[in-house]
Amino acid sequence: MIKRLKHFASVVGCAAAVALALSATALHAQEIKIGALFPLSGGLALLGDESLRGVQLAVEERNAAGGINGQKIVIVKADAVDANQAVGEARRLTSGDSVAAIFGSYASGIAVAATQVTELAGVPYFELGAVADTVTGRGLKYVFRSNSTAKNFADRSIESLTQVVAPALKVDPKALKIAIIYEDGPYGTLVGGFQKDEAKRLGLNVVESQSYSAKTVDLSSLILRVKSAGADIVLHTAYQNDAVLFFRQATAASYKPRAIIGAGGGYSLNDTAQAVGAPMEGVFDVDFPQITMNEAGAQGLKEFTAAYQKNFNMLPRSGHSLVNYVGAKAFLEILARAKSTDKDKIRETVLAYRQPPGSSAAGWGFQFGENGQNQLATTNLMQWQHGKLVTVYPAAVATAKPILSN
Amino acid sequence: MSLLLQLLVNGLLLGGAYAIISIGLTLIFGVVRIVNFAHGEFLMIGMYVVWLFAQHMGLHPYAAAPLVALLLFCLGALMQRAIIQPLLSADGHIQIFATVGVSTALLNLALMLFGADIRKVDAVFGTEPLSLGSLTYVSGQLITFVAALLIATALHLFLKHTYTGRAFRALSQNRVAAALMGVNVNAMYVLAFGMGTGLVGLAAGLISVQYPAFPTVGSYFVLTAFVIVVLGGMGSLPGAVIGSLFIGLIDSFAGYFVGPDLKEVVYFLVFLGILSIRPTGLFGLGRGSE
């Protein structure tokens, strides 16, 4: 009796397994899996999550409009807090989950590590937020990037100095003494290095250029150096804590340059402005486009903001969600146009994809170079005015005029 | 000349902030003979509590400092009683693993509770820039500096002239002999550990005026504090104070004359140089101690 029961149970078990497998394949035909690889825990979690939100919104919008050629898009999340974990998670996505493509990754170190794996596995990698130029500069065929790079940050900050700040101060840019200071991690070193090159190319007068550890608790010596060099303009590439420290100690040393131009990171965050207080007023900042820019030069910005608020019950915490959304949206469209998950077909479609500047919610257009880099992605110049970060340059997306005293 | 003077003042004031953090660390090491890797995270907790007091009750960090010290005293005593005490007779590296574990747990707890954002206390008193001739400084830095010296002196007197202080010193010289002389070892350890973390609570109150709280803030200060404690001679109170001022000065002068990116190289070189001449640190007890 017991034997028969066992036999019966195994038959039922087998049948159930077959049915499950069948239904899984049936489901599989109607959906397309994409990986989303971001730092979702650890120190980078805040902006990693903010970036992921952009991808989620783009996928949701695409799914509501019918997905990719009738297939529903499913996001497979991967948490990569550092380069090591990025490699492991990229392996899992490409082999275990067999995703059609991977979207990522906020931090450059993570992007560089993950793309090594995906390139070998032949899975396209769409970078939406990491800025290091090396991500697309290594000759990898299936790595594409929608966002602007460290070089854009550096060039825009120098351009802001020559085109916006110097004319407003009514001086020749070459007459201004410039200090370039930056944290000595990959991010600061890249931006600071490009700034030095560009300043040299234009024959600007750089009187001081210094890096420092972002984990320092004292910048007073650096400030004394910059102050004794008599710098009029400070170009500062920093994270959050060191930006706050710089302002606190500059105030203590009663040093006030004629203009400070920050580059991304800490300078764009409301928390930084709150922690710094009054000295933040009038400070410039070059960064990814933010939701406060002019709708006229950024089609669909209002819709993005509304969708974000509806989903997350708050305003975007930074511009990261916006640029990730814009990039993800474009790459999803590319996947649809490719009508295939074949990597070479996708590459061909990416390179053929063209959108004019101003056509996306970030104000960017799309045109990819042979290296997979979008050449129409830019950064904007913003300024803290009355406690708010407003866009002041370029004119197409500006919402306010730059304010400079004396 | 005024530049050199300014660098001197900056260095000493920075040293004051380091001193107030190092005193607690060296006390714990000197008495309990434990390298507390969670010291920085205790500082971080203290800074968050200071911020909570300021945010919800409008308490100035200086007013909150004694309360935070009391709270951290309890946390430290609890950690000694519940985690370190059962491991006292185990290998030294087991105790190190335990404190590193506590450090990681606290760090991630803070990330979970508060996120990675920075939290700055809005205080007016203690943040005013002041000037004396061409010298500039911030009032809070001076207050921290003076407080560090006062606390170190008070602790020194306590160790010299009270029964508990004598017991602490006896324990640091020889745990077994102290127990034979009737010192209640476990109770003294709990007390010493609590005092060490309580001191870092005071430090949190004092430096919160200048520095915002965030989950990894402890690691910013504590690596330097470890260097200072080893440099001064592990367990030596005057060593910790002198070491702090010394490191502060190197930081300031090397930052200006060598470069801000190389100042750590300079002070680690000096550190290695001193250790190769005096392996037990500036004020170390020498090879005879436990």
XYZ file of C-alpha atoms in Angstrom:
696
model
C 0.000 0.000 0.000
C 2.698 2.386 1.062
C 4.692 1.477 -2.006
C 1.760 2.298 -4.270
C 1.255 5.569 -2.532
C 4.897 6.456 -3.110
C 4.595 5.548 -6.739
C 1.499 7.693 -7.077
C 3.222 10.609 -5.379
C 6.202 10.454 -7.701
C 3.964 10.406 -10.760
C 2.059 13.440 -9.515
C 5.353 15.131 -8.691
C 6.721 14.543 -12.181
C 3.569 15.789 -13.821
C 3.636 18.934 -11.713
C 7.264 19.572 -12.600
C 6.591 19.168 -16.318
C 3.594 21.476 -16.122
C 5.645 24.077 -14.250
C 8.448 23.898 -16.771
C 5.983 24.251 -19.648
C 4.292 27.263 -18.124
C 7.695 28.818 -17.422
C 8.693 28.520 -21.081
C 5.343 29.896 -22.139
C 5.879 32.861 -19.812
C 9.430 33.208 -21.016
C 8.305 33.820 -24.551
C 6.325 36.868 -23.439
C 8.983 38.577 -21.385
C 12.468 39.928 -21.837
C 14.850 40.101 -18.890
C 17.268 42.960 -18.384
C 19.789 43.225 -15.573
C 20.036 46.358 -13.404
C 23.437 46.453 -11.731
C 23.844 49.203 -9.126
C 25.313 49.627 -5.637
C 22.147 49.128 -3.599
C 23.744 48.718 -0.171
C 26.856 50.173 1.438
C 28.185 53.702 1.178
C 27.111 54.343 -2.433
C 23.609 53.029 -1.812
C 21.801 56.368 -1.752
C 22.694 57.507 -5.263
C 22.846 53.922 -6.557
C 19.213 53.554 -5.586
C 18.390 56.962 -7.032
C 19.898 55.763 -10.346
C 17.937 52.505 -10.267
C 14.719 54.485 -9.834
C 15.376 56.106 -13.210
C 15.655 52.689 -14.875
C 12.497 51.495 -13.115
C 10.529 54.488 -14.385
C 11.755 53.980 -17.960
C 10.841 50.281 -17.867
C 7.446 50.967 -16.361
C 6.703 53.562 -19.045
C 7.822 51.190 -21.814
C 5.801 48.290 -20.383
C 2.680 50.453 -20.179
C 3.139 51.183 -23.883
C 3.411 47.497 -24.784
C 6.976 46.585 -23.794
C 9.584 45.609 -26.373
C 7.785 44.308 -29.463
C 5.041 42.855 -27.284
C 7.410 41.372 -24.731
C 7.101 42.556 -21.137
C 10.374 43.852 -19.667
C 11.402 42.318 -16.356
C 14.184 43.909 -14.293
C 16.598 41.539 -12.561
C 18.279 43.569 -9.819
C 21.912 43.053 -8.887
C 23.609 44.680 -5.916
C 27.229 45.585 -6.643
C 28.791 47.584 -3.819
C 32.322 47.381 -5.221
C 34.366 46.072 -8.148
C 34.617 42.568 -6.675
C 30.929 42.183 -6.214
C 30.308 43.747 -9.624
C 32.209 40.887 -11.246
C 30.234 38.273 -9.304
C 26.876 39.882 -9.996
C 27.661 40.394 -13.700
C 28.496 36.677 -13.931
C 25.234 35.760 -12.248
C 23.215 37.992 -14.595
C 24.906 36.776 -17.776
C 25.006 33.056 -17.005
C 22.378 32.216 -14.380
C 19.678 34.667 -15.346
C 20.662 34.997 -19.014
C 19.535 38.606 -19.382
C 19.313 40.295 -22.781
C 21.336 43.305 -21.630
C 22.609 44.932 -18.438
C 21.896 48.499 -17.333
C 24.130 50.146 -14.758
C 25.981 51.292 -12.718
C 26.437 54.752 -11.084
C 30.103 54.256 -10.078
C 32.943 53.994 -12.582
C 34.865 51.327 -10.654
C 31.805 49.108 -10.747
C 31.205 49.755 -14.454
C 34.790 48.964 -15.427
C 34.761 45.660 -13.524
C 31.317 44.524 -14.670
C 31.930 45.296 -18.347
C 34.995 43.012 -18.411
C 32.633 40.136 -17.640
C 29.767 41.118 -19.933
C 32.028 41.733 -22.923
C 33.406 38.188 -22.676
C 29.902 36.798 -22.212
C 28.736 38.746 -25.276
C 25.985 40.596 -23.417
C 25.522 44.311 -24.234
C 26.177 46.676 -21.315
C 24.372 50.004 -21.230
C 26.074 52.490 -18.920
C 23.768 55.260 -17.756
C 25.666 57.149 -15.072
C 29.360 56.379 -14.509
C 31.572 59.228 -15.698
C 35.128 57.874 -15.995
C 36.210 58.116 -19.633
C 37.842 54.677 -19.377
C 34.439 52.944 -19.293
C 34.052 53.395 -23.044
C 37.707 54.024 -23.802
C 38.995 50.450 -23.670
C 37.967 49.196 -27.090
C 35.100 47.043 -25.797
C 32.565 46.437 -28.577
C 29.382 45.899 -26.621
C 29.642 48.619 -23.996
C 27.574 51.723 -24.711
C 27.140 54.842 -22.614
C 24.371 57.425 -22.735
C 25.711 59.901 -20.158
C 28.396 62.572 -20.233
C 31.920 61.835 -19.005
C 34.531 63.348 -16.694
C 35.955 65.184 -19.697
C 32.562 66.859 -20.242
C 32.576 67.950 -16.586
C 36.064 69.409 -16.879
C 35.529 71.127 -20.232
C 32.198 72.578 -19.157
C 33.688 74.003 -15.971
C 36.490 75.722 -17.899
C 33.989 76.897 -20.532
C 31.811 78.292 -17.723
C 34.788 80.199 -16.467
C 35.615 81.755 -19.844
C 32.065 82.188 -21.164
C 30.003 82.985 -18.062
C 32.048 83.956 -15.024
C 34.766 86.107 -16.614
C 32.351 88.141 -18.799
C 30.084 88.732 -15.795
C 33.093 89.945 -13.785
C 34.062 92.038 -16.847
C 37.611 90.701 -16.955
C 39.724 88.824 -19.450
C 39.724 85.111 -18.435
C 43.496 85.088 -18.775
C 43.770 87.772 -16.092
C 42.057 85.564 -13.506
C 44.138 83.480 -11.104
C 42.761 79.977 -10.973
C 43.148 77.259 -8.343
C 42.245 73.680 -9.286
C 41.673 71.454 -6.251
C 40.289 67.924 -6.250
C 39.936 64.820 -4.117
C 42.604 62.254 -4.980
C 40.295 59.320 -5.851
C 39.630 58.311 -9.480
C 36.765 60.803 -9.844
C 38.609 63.892 -8.651
C 41.852 62.953 -10.349
C 40.132 62.504 -13.717
C 38.156 65.741 -13.631
C 41.021 67.737 -12.111
C 43.465 66.355 -14.659
C 41.240 67.259 -17.624
C 40.682 70.726 -16.141
C 44.429 71.305 -15.971
C 44.866 70.163 -19.604
C 42.052 72.354 -20.865
C 43.239 75.395 -18.870
C 46.729 74.924 -20.282
C 45.380 74.592 -23.816
C 43.542 77.912 -23.456
C 46.530 79.617 -21.823
C 44.724 80.320 -18.548
C 46.651 81.257 -15.429
C 46.520 78.304 -13.008
C 48.279 79.427 -9.829
C 47.657 76.347 -7.714
C 46.610 72.784 -8.387
C 46.377 70.342 -5.506
C 44.739 67.071 -4.638
C 43.854 65.827 -1.156
C 42.298 62.742 0.404
C 38.490 62.963 0.567
C 38.749 61.359 4.009
C 40.771 64.195 5.495
C 39.445 66.053 8.541
C 41.491 69.156 7.891
C 41.856 71.279 4.766
C 43.189 74.399 6.480
C 46.673 74.046 4.950
C 45.228 73.636 1.462
C 43.087 76.728 1.967
C 46.097 78.688 3.199
C 47.987 77.702 0.053
C 45.140 78.722 -2.233
C 44.669 81.924 -0.272
C 48.346 82.867 -0.336
C 48.435 82.171 -4.077
C 45.708 84.826 -4.358
C 43.351 82.638 -6.402
C 40.291 84.490 -7.768
C 38.512 81.388 -8.982
C 38.470 77.971 -7.319
C 37.583 74.887 -9.377
C 36.744 72.176 -6.850
C 35.949 68.522 -7.555
C 34.712 67.004 -4.322
C 32.438 64.560 -2.594
C 30.101 65.747 0.115
C 32.108 65.763 3.346
C 35.147 67.431 1.875
C 32.986 70.059 0.181
C 31.401 70.916 3.542
C 34.814 70.942 5.217
C 36.236 73.239 2.538
C 33.545 75.873 3.049
C 33.710 75.711 6.835
C 37.461 76.152 6.903
C 37.534 78.751 4.116
C 35.092 80.822 6.185
C 37.269 80.329 9.250
C 40.309 81.511 7.302
C 38.200 84.421 5.932
C 39.002 83.368 2.384
C 36.390 84.221 -0.226
C 37.366 83.796 -3.875
C 35.406 85.734 -6.505
C 33.787 82.513 -7.699
C 33.805 78.836 -6.789
C 32.890 76.312 -9.474
C 32.247 72.854 -8.072
C 32.003 69.709 -10.178
C 29.179 67.329 -9.409
C 29.157 65.055 -6.383
C 28.730 66.984 -3.183
C 28.040 70.347 -4.801
C 24.628 69.371 -6.189
C 23.089 67.930 -3.051
C 20.606 69.834 -0.926
C 22.154 68.318 2.187
C 25.476 69.901 1.322
C 23.870 73.294 0.853
C 22.091 72.952 4.189
C 25.235 71.862 6.004
C 27.271 74.682 4.487
C 24.639 77.387 4.987
C 25.133 80.972 3.831
C 28.559 80.550 2.151
C 26.890 78.268 -0.437
C 24.982 81.228 -1.876
C 26.315 82.104 -5.337
C 28.457 78.978 -5.674
C 28.528 77.444 -9.165
C 28.260 73.757 -9.907
C 28.787 71.757 -13.095
C 26.810 68.530 -13.120
C 24.388 66.260 -14.940
C 21.121 67.994 -15.866
C 18.734 68.425 -12.917
C 14.965 68.613 -12.882
C 15.091 72.356 -12.226
C 16.204 73.216 -15.761
C 14.098 74.804 -18.457
C 11.504 72.465 -19.968
C 11.910 74.194 -23.353
C 15.275 72.591 -23.948
C 14.376 69.265 -22.353
C 11.381 67.533 -23.858
C 9.400 65.347 -21.440
C 10.960 66.675 -18.261
C 7.611 67.531 -16.694
C 6.238 64.053 -17.392
C 9.317 62.487 -15.826
C 8.983 64.563 -12.668
C 5.284 63.748 -12.396
C 5.891 60.010 -12.852
C 8.660 60.098 -10.271
C 6.479 61.832 -7.714
C 3.630 59.434 -8.328
C 5.850 56.377 -7.832
C 8.047 57.471 -4.970
C 5.997 60.186 -3.222
C 8.845 62.657 -3.259
C 10.885 64.847 -5.580
C 14.026 63.281 -7.102
C 16.868 63.349 -4.588
C 19.381 64.284 -7.300
C 19.759 64.399 -11.082
C 20.840 60.750 -11.221
C 17.340 59.361 -11.641
C 16.731 61.733 -14.557
C 19.845 60.813 -16.555
C 19.377 57.103 -15.860
C 15.776 57.372 -16.995
C 16.732 59.173 -20.186
C 19.505 56.712 -21.000
C 17.418 53.636 -20.185
C 14.545 54.937 -22.278
C 16.802 55.393 -25.308
C 18.414 51.964 -24.930
C 15.023 50.261 -24.543
C 13.954 51.923 -27.781
C 17.172 50.649 -29.374
C 16.454 47.103 -28.157
C 13.005 47.375 -29.741
C 14.413 48.626 -33.030
C 17.054 45.899 -33.112
C 14.205 43.338 -33.042
C 16.710 40.832 -31.746
C 18.891 40.184 -28.720
C 21.865 39.402 -30.950
C 24.804 41.506 -29.775
C 25.990 42.567 -33.213
C 22.505 43.540 -34.306
C 22.205 45.637 -31.153
C 25.562 47.328 -31.755
C 24.535 48.167 -35.302
C 21.269 49.681 -34.051
C 23.023 51.705 -31.341
C 25.447 53.211 -33.851
C 22.605 54.064 -36.235
C 20.433 55.655 -33.502
C 20.129 59.450 -33.840
C 18.151 61.975 -31.793
C 18.648 65.774 -31.949
C 19.813 67.725 -28.863
C 16.917 68.828 -26.654
C 14.793 65.825 -27.592
C 15.161 63.999 -24.271
C 14.093 64.927 -20.743
C 17.736 65.615 -19.855
C 18.102 67.937 -22.828
C 20.489 65.502 -24.463
C 20.446 64.168 -27.985
C 21.855 60.819 -29.032
C 24.601 59.966 -31.452
C 27.023 57.201 -30.573
C 30.654 57.072 -31.606
C 32.534 53.933 -32.601
C 33.628 53.568 -28.958
C 29.982 53.375 -27.854
C 29.960 56.812 -26.229
C 27.006 59.159 -26.725
C 28.519 62.353 -28.111
C 25.468 64.531 -27.489
C 25.428 64.097 -23.712
C 26.433 67.226 -21.829
C 26.666 68.782 -18.414
C 25.103 72.048 -17.296
C 26.314 74.964 -15.229
C 24.165 75.621 -12.198
C 24.291 78.096 -9.355
C 22.974 78.104 -5.785
C 20.623 81.092 -5.680
C 18.480 81.781 -2.594
C 19.014 78.227 -1.349
C 18.006 76.620 -4.662
C 20.138 75.099 -7.395
C 19.146 76.791 -10.663
C 20.491 76.141 -14.149
C 22.285 79.157 -15.630
C 24.098 77.802 -18.710
C 23.754 76.812 -21.541
C 20.988 79.220 -22.508
C 18.617 76.587 -23.975
C 17.978 75.002 -20.576
C 18.721 77.965 -18.287
C 16.085 79.126 -15.840
C 18.000 82.014 -14.309
C 20.786 84.466 -14.986
C 24.109 83.955 -13.220
C 24.632 86.319 -10.293
C 28.112 87.612 -9.564
C 29.024 90.360 -7.156
C 31.708 92.918 -8.105
C 55.959 84.922 9.953
C 52.219 85.340 10.403
C 51.816 82.394 8.040
C 53.979 80.149 10.223
C 52.053 81.266 13.283
C 48.773 80.490 11.544
C 50.028 77.010 10.594
C 51.110 76.484 14.209
C 47.691 77.499 15.532
C 45.876 75.355 12.959
C 48.034 72.371 13.851
C 47.571 72.714 17.613
C 43.810 73.195 17.328
C 43.508 70.139 15.075
C 45.650 68.262 17.594
C 43.130 69.205 20.287
C 40.363 67.424 18.371
C 42.566 64.361 17.926
C 43.539 64.411 21.610
C 40.006 64.288 22.885
C 39.331 61.179 20.781
C 42.631 59.483 21.600
C 42.353 59.832 25.396
C 39.493 57.331 25.628
C 41.193 54.912 23.274
C 44.419 54.925 25.232
C 42.579 54.486 28.548
C 40.845 51.355 27.258
C 44.057 50.024 25.865
C 46.079 50.839 28.962
C 43.717 49.210 31.443
C 41.792 46.501 29.628
C 44.603 45.756 27.159
C 42.144 45.636 24.290
C 42.549 47.456 20.981
C 39.017 48.687 20.516
C 38.422 48.853 16.760
C 34.859 49.986 17.391
C 36.097 53.251 18.965
C 35.340 55.227 15.803
C 31.845 53.825 15.616
C 31.220 54.871 19.222
C 32.228 58.370 18.149
C 29.812 58.125 15.228
C 26.946 56.994 17.489
C 27.757 59.851 19.828
C 27.595 62.347 16.954
C 24.235 61.008 15.781
C 22.856 61.225 19.328
C 24.118 64.803 19.579
C 22.368 65.556 16.296
C 19.133 63.928 17.522
C 19.232 66.009 20.729
C 19.784 69.164 18.668
C 17.108 68.301 16.129
C 14.337 67.251 18.509
C 15.055 69.158 21.704
C 17.056 72.100 20.420
C 19.952 71.175 22.686
C 23.336 72.696 21.867
C 26.028 70.003 21.318
C 27.989 71.295 24.317
C 24.938 70.875 26.537
C 24.264 67.444 25.080
C 27.859 66.284 25.588
C 27.503 65.099 29.239
C 24.296 63.213 28.418
C 25.922 61.557 25.412
C 28.940 60.701 27.556
C 26.661 58.993 30.078
C 24.874 57.055 27.358
C 28.114 55.940 25.759
C 29.471 54.995 29.185
C 26.552 52.568 29.496
C 27.049 51.224 25.956
C 30.759 50.734 26.534
C 30.252 49.048 29.906
C 27.682 46.778 28.287
C 30.058 45.893 25.461
C 32.804 45.021 27.955
C 30.468 42.945 30.128
C 28.659 41.128 27.312
C 31.260 40.786 24.552
C 34.813 41.349 25.795
C 34.640 39.799 29.267
C 33.764 36.274 28.067
C 36.753 36.520 25.705
C 39.286 37.860 28.199
C 41.191 34.625 28.544
C 40.944 33.877 24.810
C 43.641 34.719 22.286
C 44.304 38.382 21.574
C 43.188 38.125 17.987
C 39.787 36.742 19.017
C 39.188 39.966 20.929
C 40.262 41.962 17.892
C 37.760 40.063 15.729
C 35.067 40.818 18.298
C 35.700 44.569 18.280
C 35.966 44.657 14.475
C 32.654 42.791 14.350
C 30.999 45.335 16.639
C 32.424 48.115 14.458
C 30.987 46.646 11.237
C 27.627 45.974 12.860
C 27.317 49.517 14.215
C 28.361 51.061 10.904
C 25.709 49.165 8.980
C 23.106 49.812 11.648
C 23.722 53.540 11.166
C 23.431 53.144 7.377
C 20.104 51.397 7.861
C 18.710 53.880 10.371
C 20.021 57.167 9.003
C 21.116 56.433 5.424
C 24.323 57.771 3.927
C 23.302 61.457 4.190
C 25.293 63.843 6.318
C 23.592 65.370 9.390
C 24.847 68.725 10.512
C 23.941 70.405 13.766
C 22.967 74.059 13.320
C 24.834 75.710 16.143
C 25.906 79.324 16.341
C 28.010 79.214 19.497
C 31.237 77.438 18.617
C 31.187 78.181 14.894
C 32.037 81.904 14.901
C 35.285 82.689 13.130
C 37.468 84.805 15.417
C 40.656 86.671 14.725
C 43.592 87.810 16.790
C 45.669 90.175 14.731
C 46.234 88.339 11.475
C 45.487 84.950 13.091
C 42.127 83.392 12.394
C 40.471 80.460 14.149
C 37.034 79.157 15.087
C 35.836 79.478 18.674
C 34.722 75.837 18.821
C 38.206 74.621 17.944
C 39.656 76.585 20.834
C 36.981 75.224 23.179
C 37.763 71.658 22.063
C 41.467 72.254 22.576
C 41.037 73.642 26.091
C 38.540 70.919 26.978
C 40.970 68.227 25.804
C 43.714 69.588 28.052
C 41.336 69.905 31.029
C 39.962 66.396 30.601
C 43.437 64.916 30.244
C 44.567 66.704 33.424
C 41.478 65.578 35.359
C 41.972 62.006 34.206
C 45.614 62.156 35.171
C 44.737 63.333 38.697
C 42.064 60.656 38.940
C 44.552 57.936 38.007
C 47.135 59.241 40.490
C 45.049 60.031 43.531
C 41.979 57.789 43.819
C 41.615 54.154 44.778
C 39.995 53.323 41.434
C 42.768 55.127 39.599
C 45.375 53.122 41.488
C 43.485 49.945 40.689
C 43.488 50.899 36.985
C 47.215 51.426 37.087
C 47.785 48.205 38.973
C 45.745 46.333 36.354
C 47.710 47.856 33.525
C 50.951 46.734 35.158
C 49.955 43.187 36.002
C 46.463 41.800 35.883
C 47.160 38.706 38.016
C 49.062 40.532 40.715
C 46.309 43.155 40.903
C 43.701 40.445 41.378
C 45.820 38.910 44.149
C 45.915 42.296 45.896
C 42.128 42.288 46.031
C 41.276 44.371 42.952
C 37.946 43.319 41.456
C 39.269 42.829 37.936
C 36.015 42.397 36.036
C 34.290 45.357 37.696
C 37.308 47.588 37.046
C 37.422 46.515 33.400
C 33.754 47.354 32.919
C 34.341 50.730 34.551
C 37.470 51.496 32.498
C 35.890 50.494 29.193
C 32.821 52.569 30.027
C 34.963 55.570 30.898
C 36.868 55.219 27.634
C 33.713 55.216 25.540
C 32.173 57.904 27.762
C 35.128 60.142 26.887
C 34.497 59.596 23.206
C 30.904 60.699 23.927
C 32.276 63.990 25.248
C 34.430 64.185 22.124
C 31.317 63.706 19.971
C 29.622 66.665 21.673
C 32.654 68.879 21.196
C 33.442 68.100 17.560
C 29.809 67.948 16.357
C 29.861 71.725 16.240
C 32.466 71.495 13.472
C 31.885 68.164 11.781
C 28.616 66.651 10.485
C 27.611 63.091 11.406
C 27.565 60.313 8.795
C 28.001 56.552 9.093
C 31.706 56.417 8.265
C 32.754 59.537 10.210
C 34.455 57.379 12.844
C 36.971 55.990 10.398
C 38.009 59.527 9.414
C 39.306 60.235 12.910
C 40.144 56.878 14.348
C 42.924 55.762 12.044
C 44.817 58.867 13.118
C 43.860 58.203 16.750
C 45.393 54.725 16.519
C 48.583 56.205 15.122
C 48.627 58.725 17.968
C 48.074 56.110 20.666
C 50.877 53.920 19.336
C 53.141 56.921 18.827
C 52.569 58.215 22.367
C 53.077 54.788 23.884
C 50.041 52.550 24.140
C 48.185 53.265 27.343
C 50.046 56.471 28.138
C 47.851 59.486 28.778
C 50.505 62.217 28.376
C 51.712 60.277 25.342
C 48.264 60.527 23.744
C 48.034 64.275 24.318
C 51.569 65.067 23.138
C 51.166 62.632 20.220
C 47.930 64.367 19.152
C 49.473 67.807 19.136
C 52.503 66.460 17.317
C 50.417 64.806 14.589
C 48.248 67.932 14.317
C 51.341 70.061 13.734
C 52.780 67.669 11.146
C 49.407 67.634 9.380
C 49.327 71.407 9.233
C 52.934 72.079 8.216
C 53.274 69.141 5.806
C 49.913 70.078 4.257
C 51.273 73.504 3.434
C 54.921 72.907 2.614
C 54.814 69.405 1.131
C 51.271 69.199 -0.226
C 47.830 68.215 1.091
C 47.931 64.913 -0.790
C 51.225 63.907 0.814
C 50.689 64.967 4.425
C 49.761 61.434 5.483
C 52.927 60.093 3.900
C 54.907 62.567 5.966
C 53.325 61.688 9.279
C 53.518 57.964 8.696
C 57.210 58.371 7.862
C 57.774 60.298 11.092
C 55.726 57.665 12.913
C 57.855 54.809 11.545
C 61.024 56.750 12.286
C 60.061 57.269 15.933
C 59.008 53.645 16.363
C 62.296 52.380 14.968
C 64.120 54.388 17.623
C 61.615 53.856 20.439
C 59.569 50.727 19.700
C 57.278 51.319 22.695
C 56.391 54.851 21.630
C 57.330 58.229 23.105
C 56.034 57.543 26.620
C 55.760 53.761 26.474
C 56.307 51.736 29.611
C 59.099 49.744 28.024
C 59.441 46.049 27.538
C 58.809 45.118 31.165
C 55.066 45.832 31.098
C 52.492 43.194 30.309
